[in-house]
PDB file of C-alpha atoms in Angstrom:
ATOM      1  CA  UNK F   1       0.000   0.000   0.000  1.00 61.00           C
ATOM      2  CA  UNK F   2       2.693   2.270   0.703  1.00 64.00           C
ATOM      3  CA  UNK F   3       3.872   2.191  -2.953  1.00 67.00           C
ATOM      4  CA  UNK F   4       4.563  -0.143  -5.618  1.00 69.00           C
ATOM      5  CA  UNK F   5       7.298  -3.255  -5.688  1.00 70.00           C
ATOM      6  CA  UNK F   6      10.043  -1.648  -8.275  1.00 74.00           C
ATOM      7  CA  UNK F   7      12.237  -4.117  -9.563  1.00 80.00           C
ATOM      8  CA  UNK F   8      15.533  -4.599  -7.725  1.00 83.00           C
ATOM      9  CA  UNK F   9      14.128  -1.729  -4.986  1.00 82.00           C
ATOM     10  CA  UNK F  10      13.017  -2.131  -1.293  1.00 81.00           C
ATOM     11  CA  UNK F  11       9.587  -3.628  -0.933  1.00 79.00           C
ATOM     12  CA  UNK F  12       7.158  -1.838   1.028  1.00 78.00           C
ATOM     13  CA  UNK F  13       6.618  -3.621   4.151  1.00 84.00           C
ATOM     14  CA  UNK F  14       2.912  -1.288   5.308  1.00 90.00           C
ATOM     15  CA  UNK F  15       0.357  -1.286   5.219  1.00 92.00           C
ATOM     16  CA  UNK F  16      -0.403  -4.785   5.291  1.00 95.00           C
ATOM     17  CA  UNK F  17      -4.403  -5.936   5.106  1.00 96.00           C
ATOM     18  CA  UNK F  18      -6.483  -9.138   6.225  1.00 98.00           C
ATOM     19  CA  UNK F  19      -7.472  -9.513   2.689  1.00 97.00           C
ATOM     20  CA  UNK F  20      -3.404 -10.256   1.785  1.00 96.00           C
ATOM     21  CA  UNK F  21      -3.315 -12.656   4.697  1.00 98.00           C
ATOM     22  CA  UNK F  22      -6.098 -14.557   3.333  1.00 98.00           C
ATOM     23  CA  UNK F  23      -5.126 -14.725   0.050  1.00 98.00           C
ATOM     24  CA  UNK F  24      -1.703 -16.248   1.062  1.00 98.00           C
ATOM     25  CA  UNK F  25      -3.422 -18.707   3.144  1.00 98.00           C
ATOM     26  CA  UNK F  26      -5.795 -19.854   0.527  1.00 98.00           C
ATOM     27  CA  UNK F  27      -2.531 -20.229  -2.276  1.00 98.00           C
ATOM     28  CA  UNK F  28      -1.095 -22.302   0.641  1.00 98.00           C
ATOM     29  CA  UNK F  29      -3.566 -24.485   1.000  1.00 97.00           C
ATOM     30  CA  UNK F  30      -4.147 -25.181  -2.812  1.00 97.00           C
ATOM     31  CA  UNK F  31      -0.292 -25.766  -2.713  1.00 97.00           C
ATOM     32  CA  UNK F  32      -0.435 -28.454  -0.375  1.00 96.00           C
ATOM     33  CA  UNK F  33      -3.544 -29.953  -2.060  1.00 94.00           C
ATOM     34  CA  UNK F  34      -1.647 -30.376  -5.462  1.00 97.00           C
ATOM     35  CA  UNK F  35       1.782 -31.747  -4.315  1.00 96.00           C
ATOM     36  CA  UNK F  36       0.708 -32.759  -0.618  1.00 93.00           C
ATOM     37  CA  UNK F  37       3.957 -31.175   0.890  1.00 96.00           C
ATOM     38  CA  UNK F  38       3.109 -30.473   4.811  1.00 95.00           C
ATOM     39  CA  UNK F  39       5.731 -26.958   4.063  1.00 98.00           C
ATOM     40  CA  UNK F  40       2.499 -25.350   2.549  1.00 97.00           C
ATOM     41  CA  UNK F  41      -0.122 -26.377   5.884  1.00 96.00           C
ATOM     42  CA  UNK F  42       2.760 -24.869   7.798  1.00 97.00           C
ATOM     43  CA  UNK F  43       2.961 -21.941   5.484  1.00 98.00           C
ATOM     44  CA  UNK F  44      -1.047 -21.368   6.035  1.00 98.00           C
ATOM     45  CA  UNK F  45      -0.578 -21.562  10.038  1.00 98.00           C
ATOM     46  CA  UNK F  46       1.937 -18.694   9.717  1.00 98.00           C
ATOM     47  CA  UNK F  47      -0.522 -16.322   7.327  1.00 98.00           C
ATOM     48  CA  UNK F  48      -3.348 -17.786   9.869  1.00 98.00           C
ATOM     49  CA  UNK F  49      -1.233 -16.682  12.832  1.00 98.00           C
ATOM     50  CA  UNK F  50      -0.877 -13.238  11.220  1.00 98.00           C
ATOM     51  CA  UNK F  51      -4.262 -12.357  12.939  1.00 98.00           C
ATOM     52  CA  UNK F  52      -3.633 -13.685  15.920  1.00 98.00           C
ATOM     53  CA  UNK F  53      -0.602 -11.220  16.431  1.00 98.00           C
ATOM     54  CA  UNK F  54       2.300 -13.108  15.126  1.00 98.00           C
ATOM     55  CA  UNK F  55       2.806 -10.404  12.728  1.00 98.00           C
ATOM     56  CA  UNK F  56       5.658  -7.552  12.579  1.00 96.00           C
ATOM     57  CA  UNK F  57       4.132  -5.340  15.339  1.00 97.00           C
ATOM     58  CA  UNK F  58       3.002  -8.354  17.337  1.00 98.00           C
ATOM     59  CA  UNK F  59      -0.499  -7.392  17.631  1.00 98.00           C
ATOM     60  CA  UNK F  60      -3.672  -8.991  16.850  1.00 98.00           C
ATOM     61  CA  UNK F  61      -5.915  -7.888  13.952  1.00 98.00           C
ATOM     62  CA  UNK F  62      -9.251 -10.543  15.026  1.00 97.00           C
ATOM     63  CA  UNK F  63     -11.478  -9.454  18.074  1.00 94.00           C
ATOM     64  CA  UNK F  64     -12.128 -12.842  19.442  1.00 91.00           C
ATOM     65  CA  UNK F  65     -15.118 -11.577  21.320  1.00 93.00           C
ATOM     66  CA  UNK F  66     -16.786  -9.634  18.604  1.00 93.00           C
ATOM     67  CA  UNK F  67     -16.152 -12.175  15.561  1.00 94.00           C
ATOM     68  CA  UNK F  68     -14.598  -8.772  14.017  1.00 97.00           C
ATOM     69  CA  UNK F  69     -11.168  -8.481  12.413  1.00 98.00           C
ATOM     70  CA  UNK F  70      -9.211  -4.778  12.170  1.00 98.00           C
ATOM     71  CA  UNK F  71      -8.387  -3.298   8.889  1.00 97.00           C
ATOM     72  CA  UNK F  72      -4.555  -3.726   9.157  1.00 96.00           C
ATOM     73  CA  UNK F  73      -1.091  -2.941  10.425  1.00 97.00           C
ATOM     74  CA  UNK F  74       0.161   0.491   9.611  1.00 95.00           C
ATOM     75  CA  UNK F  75       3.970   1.323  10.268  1.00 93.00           C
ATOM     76  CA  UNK F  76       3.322   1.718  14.100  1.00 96.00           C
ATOM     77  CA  UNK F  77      -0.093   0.558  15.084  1.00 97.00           C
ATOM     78  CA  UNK F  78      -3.356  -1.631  14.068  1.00 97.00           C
ATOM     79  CA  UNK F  79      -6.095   0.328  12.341  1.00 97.00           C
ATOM     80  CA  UNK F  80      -8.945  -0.153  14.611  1.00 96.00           C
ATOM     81  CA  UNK F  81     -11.389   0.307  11.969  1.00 96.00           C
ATOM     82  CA  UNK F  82     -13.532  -3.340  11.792  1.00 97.00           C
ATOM     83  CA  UNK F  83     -14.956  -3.362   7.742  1.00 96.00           C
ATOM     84  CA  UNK F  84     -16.778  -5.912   5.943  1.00 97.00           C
ATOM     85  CA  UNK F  85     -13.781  -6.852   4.273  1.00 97.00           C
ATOM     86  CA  UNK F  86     -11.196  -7.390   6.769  1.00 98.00           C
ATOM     87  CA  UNK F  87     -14.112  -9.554   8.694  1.00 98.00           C
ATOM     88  CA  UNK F  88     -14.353 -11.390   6.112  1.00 98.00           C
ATOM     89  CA  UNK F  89     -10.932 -12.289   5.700  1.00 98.00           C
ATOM     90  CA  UNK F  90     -10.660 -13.267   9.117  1.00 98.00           C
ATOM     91  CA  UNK F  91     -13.666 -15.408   9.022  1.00 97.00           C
ATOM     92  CA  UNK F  92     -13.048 -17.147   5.568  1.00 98.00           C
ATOM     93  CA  UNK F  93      -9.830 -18.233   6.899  1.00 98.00           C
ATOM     94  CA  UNK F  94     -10.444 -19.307  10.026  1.00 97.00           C
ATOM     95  CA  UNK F  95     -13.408 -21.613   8.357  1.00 97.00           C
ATOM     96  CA  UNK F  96     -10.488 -22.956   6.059  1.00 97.00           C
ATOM     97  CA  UNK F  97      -8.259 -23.516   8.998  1.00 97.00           C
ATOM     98  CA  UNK F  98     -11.018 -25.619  10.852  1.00 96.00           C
ATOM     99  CA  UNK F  99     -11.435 -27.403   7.438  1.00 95.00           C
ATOM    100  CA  UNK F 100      -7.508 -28.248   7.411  1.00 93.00           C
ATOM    101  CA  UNK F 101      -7.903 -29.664  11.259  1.00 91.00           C
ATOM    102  CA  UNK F 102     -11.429 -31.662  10.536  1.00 92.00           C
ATOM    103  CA  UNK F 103      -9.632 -33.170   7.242  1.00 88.00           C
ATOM    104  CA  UNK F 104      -6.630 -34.268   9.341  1.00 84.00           C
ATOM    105  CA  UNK F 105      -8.661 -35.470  12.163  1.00 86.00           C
ATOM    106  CA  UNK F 106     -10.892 -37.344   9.270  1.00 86.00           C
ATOM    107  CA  UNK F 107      -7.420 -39.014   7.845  1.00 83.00           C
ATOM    108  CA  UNK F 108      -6.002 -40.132  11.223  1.00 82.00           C
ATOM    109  CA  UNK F 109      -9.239 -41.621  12.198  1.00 80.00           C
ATOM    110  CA  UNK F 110      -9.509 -43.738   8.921  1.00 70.00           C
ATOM    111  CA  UNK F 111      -6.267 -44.479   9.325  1.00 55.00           C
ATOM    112  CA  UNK F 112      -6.497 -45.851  12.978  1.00 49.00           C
ATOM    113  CA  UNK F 113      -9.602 -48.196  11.766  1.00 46.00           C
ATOM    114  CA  UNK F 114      -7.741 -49.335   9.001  1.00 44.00           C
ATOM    115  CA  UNK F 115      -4.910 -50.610  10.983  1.00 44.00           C
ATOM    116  CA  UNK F 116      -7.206 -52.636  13.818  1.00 40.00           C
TER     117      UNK F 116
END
C-alpha cells in the first residue's frame, strides 16, 4: 500500500491488510492440495497466525469476542477500523483452517480403523 514493488528496490513492508493474509493462506492451501507437501499447511498456520498477532508489530488484527477483524497494520499501530472486508478475511480463513484440522482429524481416524 505504501507504494509499488520496483524491480531490484526495497519492498514496502505497510500497510499490510487481512485480505493479503487470506489470500496467502488460501494459495497455501491449494499448494499443499496439489503436491501434498506439509511446508504449505505450515505456510497457512503462519498467514493464519498473522491475525492472531504473530505479525511484525506483534499485535492482533481478530477481536475474538466480537467475531470482528481490524483493517490492518500500519507502520506503528493496528487500524482499529472493523470493515466488511477485513471480517471477512478473518472469518473465511479461520473456516479454512477448521477445514484443514477436521480433514486431518478425518485421515487419522480412517487411518487408525484401518490398521485394527
Amino acid at each position: 500500500n505504501k507504494g509499488w514493488y520496483p524491480y531490484n528496490d526495497n519492498q514496502a513492508r505497510f500497510d499490510q491488510q487481512p485480505v493479503e493474509a487470506n489470500a496467502l493462506l488460501d494459495a497455501c492451501i491449494s499448494a499443499h492440495e496439489v503436491n501434498g507437501e506439509e511446508y504449505w499447511l505450515d505456510q497457512a498456520r503462519i498467514c493464519f497466525n498473522w491475525f492472531l498477532g504473530q505479525n511484525d508489530l506483534n499485535l492482533p488484527l481478530c477481536d475474538i469476542q466480537t467475531g470482528g477483524c481490524r483493517d490492518g497494520l500500519e507502520y506503528n499501530k493496528v487500524n482499529e477500523n472493523q470493515g466488511a472486508e477485513s471480517t471477512l478475511a478473518w472469518l473465511l480463513s479461520l473456516l479454512s483452517m477448521h477445514h484443514l484440522k477436521e480433514e486431518k482429524e478425518s485421515a487419522n481416524n480412517g487411518l487408525h480403523l484401518n490398521a485394527s
